[in-house]
Amino acid sequence: MATIDPLRFVRSDFEEIEEYEPVVPLEVLAREIGLPAERLAKLDANENLYGPLPQVREAVARADLHMYPDPRQGALREAIGDYLGVDPVMVVAGAGSDDLIDIVMRLVRPARVVNSPPTFGMYPFLARVNGAAIAEAPRTQGPAFEPDVPRIAREVRGGATLVFLASPNNPTGNALHQEQLEAVCGLEALVVVDEAYAEFSGRTALPLLSRYPNLVVLRTFSKWAALAGMRVGYAVAHPELARRMMAVKQPYNVSAAAEAAALAALQHRAQIFESVGCILAERERMSRMVAATGWLRPIPSEANFVLFQVMGREAGEVASALRTRGVLVRHYDRTGLREYLRISAGRPRDTDLLLQALNALGQP
Ligand SMILES: *Cc1c(COP(=O)(O)O)cnc(C)c1O
């Protein structure tokens, strides 16, 4: 009997799809490196290493896990609306802001999406998954990494209907200036401004929503609230856009545990902002101390990480050498980023481990 080729039934454009480069779990890393997990400085994924508040853990423990969560996200949208000072009908929550990126793609079904690398890899990844072509509008070369607004405008005139910009941008750390934001929002496209790090920068595009109904702002609990593992983020958009996003999302995209965690995080946000303050102070100390080595140059950052230009050494080799000493940082083997390392700001002890490991490498 002839067997049936299962690949006959699947999308041929997925033959060559690159998997999203995953973050390796801590225990796996510890085993690979041969150090206990507590001895590692995990500075490669912009996580809040202070971890969630005890009150947040308790709220998760009390959640009604045997029942489906509220598909209308009533309590959560209300609490987010109160936090941001926006109408809850403008809020849509999801399983991380990645889920919202996917929801926007499903809603728009764009033929072409504008991406401004170097930036977050999830935009081109989810664009491809959703069958969209990617129009690249690269940022200027480092160390400025400014978005090329005229180029973005040209791509929109050429038919792109969806634009992604992160502010502050990952991995470069710079935020959009008001003029850049307004210029992009003035384009005839849906403009998604990803503010995953807004709680560290204190800047936001939210006030522009009243003037630019084509703007979608993304936020997340992953970074400031130390809930990356819980998967909860949200979009803020024009009420009609939000209503349609609510209609196309998976009904139970925010789990009962994630909802409980996010509500508790908002309730106790003043305390979480104390750790945000510590991380910002540590970012400045890290920048200064790492720059003092003389062969790593920090790029000013408004987020909880810093991109450093590596001089006189291969950045990838530096990342590997740090890894064997239990310090994890991010190197991108990509044009425009090869000579850089992205290092998250952690606790003082994480910075100390980083500095020790850098000193052990000596001068190039
Ligand atoms: C980390 C990050 C996110 C967070 O995604 P979640 O799905 O909410 O964890 C989103 N955008 C950018 C630019 C990021 O760096």
JSON list of N, CA and C in Angstrom, two decimals, residues 35 43 51 61 67-68 103 107 136 141 143 148 163 184 198 203 231 235 255 266 301 314 350 352 355 358 360 362:
[
{"chain": "A", "resi": 35, "resn": "LEU", "atom": "N", "xyz": [27.77, 24.37, 36.58]},
{"chain": "A", "resi": 35, "resn": "LEU", "atom": "CA", "xyz": [27.72, 25.19, 37.79]},
{"chain": "A", "resi": 35, "resn": "LEU", "atom": "C", "xyz": [26.32, 25.11, 38.36]},
{"chain": "A", "resi": 43, "resn": "LEU", "atom": "N", "xyz": [21.86, 37.00, 32.47]},
{"chain": "A", "resi": 43, "resn": "LEU", "atom": "CA", "xyz": [21.69, 38.37, 31.97]},
{"chain": "A", "resi": 43, "resn": "LEU", "atom": "C", "xyz": [21.45, 38.35, 30.46]},
{"chain": "A", "resi": 51, "resn": "GLY", "atom": "N", "xyz": [12.49, 38.62, 40.74]},
{"chain": "A", "resi": 51, "resn": "GLY", "atom": "CA", "xyz": [11.40, 37.65, 40.79]},
{"chain": "A", "resi": 51, "resn": "GLY", "atom": "C", "xyz": [10.10, 38.27, 41.27]},
{"chain": "A", "resi": 61, "resn": "ALA", "atom": "N", "xyz": [-1.47, 31.03, 43.82]},
{"chain": "A", "resi": 61, "resn": "ALA", "atom": "CA", "xyz": [-1.80, 29.82, 44.58]},
{"chain": "A", "resi": 61, "resn": "ALA", "atom": "C", "xyz": [-3.30, 29.76, 44.91]},
{"chain": "A", "resi": 67, "resn": "MET", "atom": "N", "xyz": [-11.49, 26.14, 37.08]},
{"chain": "A", "resi": 67, "resn": "MET", "atom": "CA", "xyz": [-12.50, 26.81, 36.26]},
{"chain": "A", "resi": 67, "resn": "MET", "atom": "C", "xyz": [-11.85, 27.57, 35.11]},
{"chain": "A", "resi": 68, "resn": "TYR", "atom": "N", "xyz": [-12.58, 27.69, 34.01]},
{"chain": "A", "resi": 68, "resn": "TYR", "atom": "CA", "xyz": [-12.09, 28.47, 32.88]},
{"chain": "A", "resi": 68, "resn": "TYR", "atom": "C", "xyz": [-11.96, 29.93, 33.29]},
{"chain": "A", "resi": 103, "resn": "ILE", "atom": "N", "xyz": [-2.29, 38.24, 17.24]},
{"chain": "A", "resi": 103, "resn": "ILE", "atom": "CA", "xyz": [-3.69, 38.64, 17.08]},
{"chain": "A", "resi": 103, "resn": "ILE", "atom": "C", "xyz": [-3.80, 39.79, 16.08]},
{"chain": "A", "resi": 107, "resn": "LEU", "atom": "N", "xyz": [-5.74, 39.78, 12.53]},
{"chain": "A", "resi": 107, "resn": "LEU", "atom": "CA", "xyz": [-6.78, 40.78, 12.28]},
{"chain": "A", "resi": 107, "resn": "LEU", "atom": "C", "xyz": [-6.53, 41.52, 10.98]},
{"chain": "A", "resi": 136, "resn": "GLU", "atom": "N", "xyz": [11.78, 45.31, 4.89]},
{"chain": "A", "resi": 136, "resn": "GLU", "atom": "CA", "xyz": [12.79, 45.74, 5.87]},
{"chain": "A", "resi": 136, "resn": "GLU", "atom": "C", "xyz": [13.06, 47.23, 5.73]},
{"chain": "A", "resi": 141, "resn": "GLN", "atom": "N", "xyz": [23.03, 52.55, 11.21]},
{"chain": "A", "resi": 141, "resn": "GLN", "atom": "CA", "xyz": [24.06, 51.72, 11.83]},
{"chain": "A", "resi": 141, "resn": "GLN", "atom": "C", "xyz": [24.33, 52.19, 13.25]},
{"chain": "A", "resi": 143, "resn": "PRO", "atom": "N", "xyz": [26.51, 53.36, 16.55]},
{"chain": "A", "resi": 143, "resn": "PRO", "atom": "CA", "xyz": [25.78, 53.15, 17.79]},
{"chain": "A", "resi": 143, "resn": "PRO", "atom": "C", "xyz": [24.45, 53.90, 17.91]},
{"chain": "A", "resi": 148, "resn": "ASP", "atom": "N", "xyz": [14.51, 54.49, 10.45]},
{"chain": "A", "resi": 148, "resn": "ASP", "atom": "CA", "xyz": [14.55, 55.24, 9.19]},
{"chain": "A", "resi": 148, "resn": "ASP", "atom": "C", "xyz": [13.10, 55.55, 8.80]},
{"chain": "A", "resi": 163, "resn": "VAL", "atom": "N", "xyz": [3.00, 48.20, 10.63]},
{"chain": "A", "resi": 163, "resn": "VAL", "atom": "CA", "xyz": [4.36, 48.64, 10.98]},
{"chain": "A", "resi": 163, "resn": "VAL", "atom": "C", "xyz": [4.61, 48.26, 12.43]},
{"chain": "A", "resi": 184, "resn": "VAL", "atom": "N", "xyz": [5.45, 58.42, 12.28]},
{"chain": "A", "resi": 184, "resn": "VAL", "atom": "CA", "xyz": [5.06, 57.05, 11.93]},
{"chain": "A", "resi": 184, "resn": "VAL", "atom": "C", "xyz": [3.55, 56.86, 12.11]},
{"chain": "A", "resi": 198, "resn": "ALA", "atom": "N", "xyz": [8.47, 49.99, 28.74]},
{"chain": "A", "resi": 198, "resn": "ALA", "atom": "CA", "xyz": [8.02, 51.35, 29.08]},
{"chain": "A", "resi": 198, "resn": "ALA", "atom": "C", "xyz": [8.15, 51.66, 30.56]},
{"chain": "A", "resi": 203, "resn": "ARG", "atom": "N", "xyz": [8.51, 56.55, 29.38]},
{"chain": "A", "resi": 203, "resn": "ARG", "atom": "CA", "xyz": [7.90, 57.22, 28.22]},
{"chain": "A", "resi": 203, "resn": "ARG", "atom": "C", "xyz": [6.83, 56.31, 27.65]},
{"chain": "A", "resi": 231, "resn": "ARG", "atom": "N", "xyz": [3.36, 34.51, 31.16]},
{"chain": "A", "resi": 231, "resn": "ARG", "atom": "CA", "xyz": [2.80, 34.85, 29.85]},
{"chain": "A", "resi": 231, "resn": "ARG", "atom": "C", "xyz": [1.56, 35.73, 29.97]},
{"chain": "A", "resi": 235, "resn": "ALA", "atom": "N", "xyz": [-2.68, 44.75, 24.70]},
{"chain": "A", "resi": 235, "resn": "ALA", "atom": "CA", "xyz": [-2.65, 45.82, 23.73]},
{"chain": "A", "resi": 235, "resn": "ALA", "atom": "C", "xyz": [-3.60, 46.91, 24.19]},
{"chain": "A", "resi": 255, "resn": "SER", "atom": "N", "xyz": [-4.58, 32.63, 31.05]},
{"chain": "A", "resi": 255, "resn": "SER", "atom": "CA", "xyz": [-4.94, 31.56, 31.98]},
{"chain": "A", "resi": 255, "resn": "SER", "atom": "C", "xyz": [-5.38, 32.16, 33.31]},
{"chain": "A", "resi": 266, "resn": "LEU", "atom": "N", "xyz": [-0.55, 44.42, 39.62]},
{"chain": "A", "resi": 266, "resn": "LEU", "atom": "CA", "xyz": [-1.04, 45.80, 39.53]},
{"chain": "A", "resi": 266, "resn": "LEU", "atom": "C", "xyz": [-1.41, 46.34, 40.90]},
{"chain": "A", "resi": 301, "resn": "SER", "atom": "N", "xyz": [20.85, 53.48, 27.25]},
{"chain": "A", "resi": 301, "resn": "SER", "atom": "CA", "xyz": [19.65, 52.65, 27.21]},
{"chain": "A", "resi": 301, "resn": "SER", "atom": "C", "xyz": [18.57, 53.21, 28.10]},
{"chain": "A", "resi": 314, "resn": "GLU", "atom": "N", "xyz": [36.43, 39.38, 19.44]},
{"chain": "A", "resi": 314, "resn": "GLU", "atom": "CA", "xyz": [35.20, 38.88, 18.81]},
{"chain": "A", "resi": 314, "resn": "GLU", "atom": "C", "xyz": [34.12, 38.83, 19.89]},
{"chain": "A", "resi": 350, "resn": "ASP", "atom": "N", "xyz": [24.60, 40.01, 40.50]},
{"chain": "A", "resi": 350, "resn": "ASP", "atom": "CA", "xyz": [24.74, 39.59, 39.10]},
{"chain": "A", "resi": 350, "resn": "ASP", "atom": "C", "xyz": [25.79, 40.45, 38.39]},
{"chain": "A", "resi": 352, "resn": "ASP", "atom": "N", "xyz": [28.21, 41.97, 39.86]},
{"chain": "A", "resi": 352, "resn": "ASP", "atom": "CA", "xyz": [29.51, 41.60, 40.42]},
{"chain": "A", "resi": 352, "resn": "ASP", "atom": "C", "xyz": [30.07, 40.36, 39.71]},
{"chain": "A", "resi": 355, "resn": "LEU", "atom": "N", "xyz": [31.33, 41.45, 36.33]},
{"chain": "A", "resi": 355, "resn": "LEU", "atom": "CA", "xyz": [32.59, 42.20, 36.39]},
{"chain": "A", "resi": 355, "resn": "LEU", "atom": "C", "xyz": [33.77, 41.27, 36.69]},
{"chain": "A", "resi": 358, "resn": "LEU", "atom": "N", "xyz": [34.54, 39.41, 33.52]},
{"chain": "A", "resi": 358, "resn": "LEU", "atom": "CA", "xyz": [35.21, 40.28, 32.53]},
{"chain": "A", "resi": 358, "resn": "LEU", "atom": "C", "xyz": [36.65, 40.52, 32.92]},
{"chain": "A", "resi": 360, "resn": "ALA", "atom": "N", "xyz": [38.50, 38.57, 34.63]},
{"chain": "A", "resi": 360, "resn": "ALA", "atom": "CA", "xyz": [39.26, 37.33, 34.42]},
{"chain": "A", "resi": 360, "resn": "ALA", "atom": "C", "xyz": [39.70, 37.19, 32.97]},
{"chain": "A", "resi": 362, "resn": "GLY", "atom": "N", "xyz": [40.81, 39.59, 31.16]},
{"chain": "A", "resi": 362, "resn": "GLY", "atom": "CA", "xyz": [41.96, 40.47, 30.96]},
{"chain": "A", "resi": 362, "resn": "GLY", "atom": "C", "xyz": [41.77, 41.42, 29.78]}
]
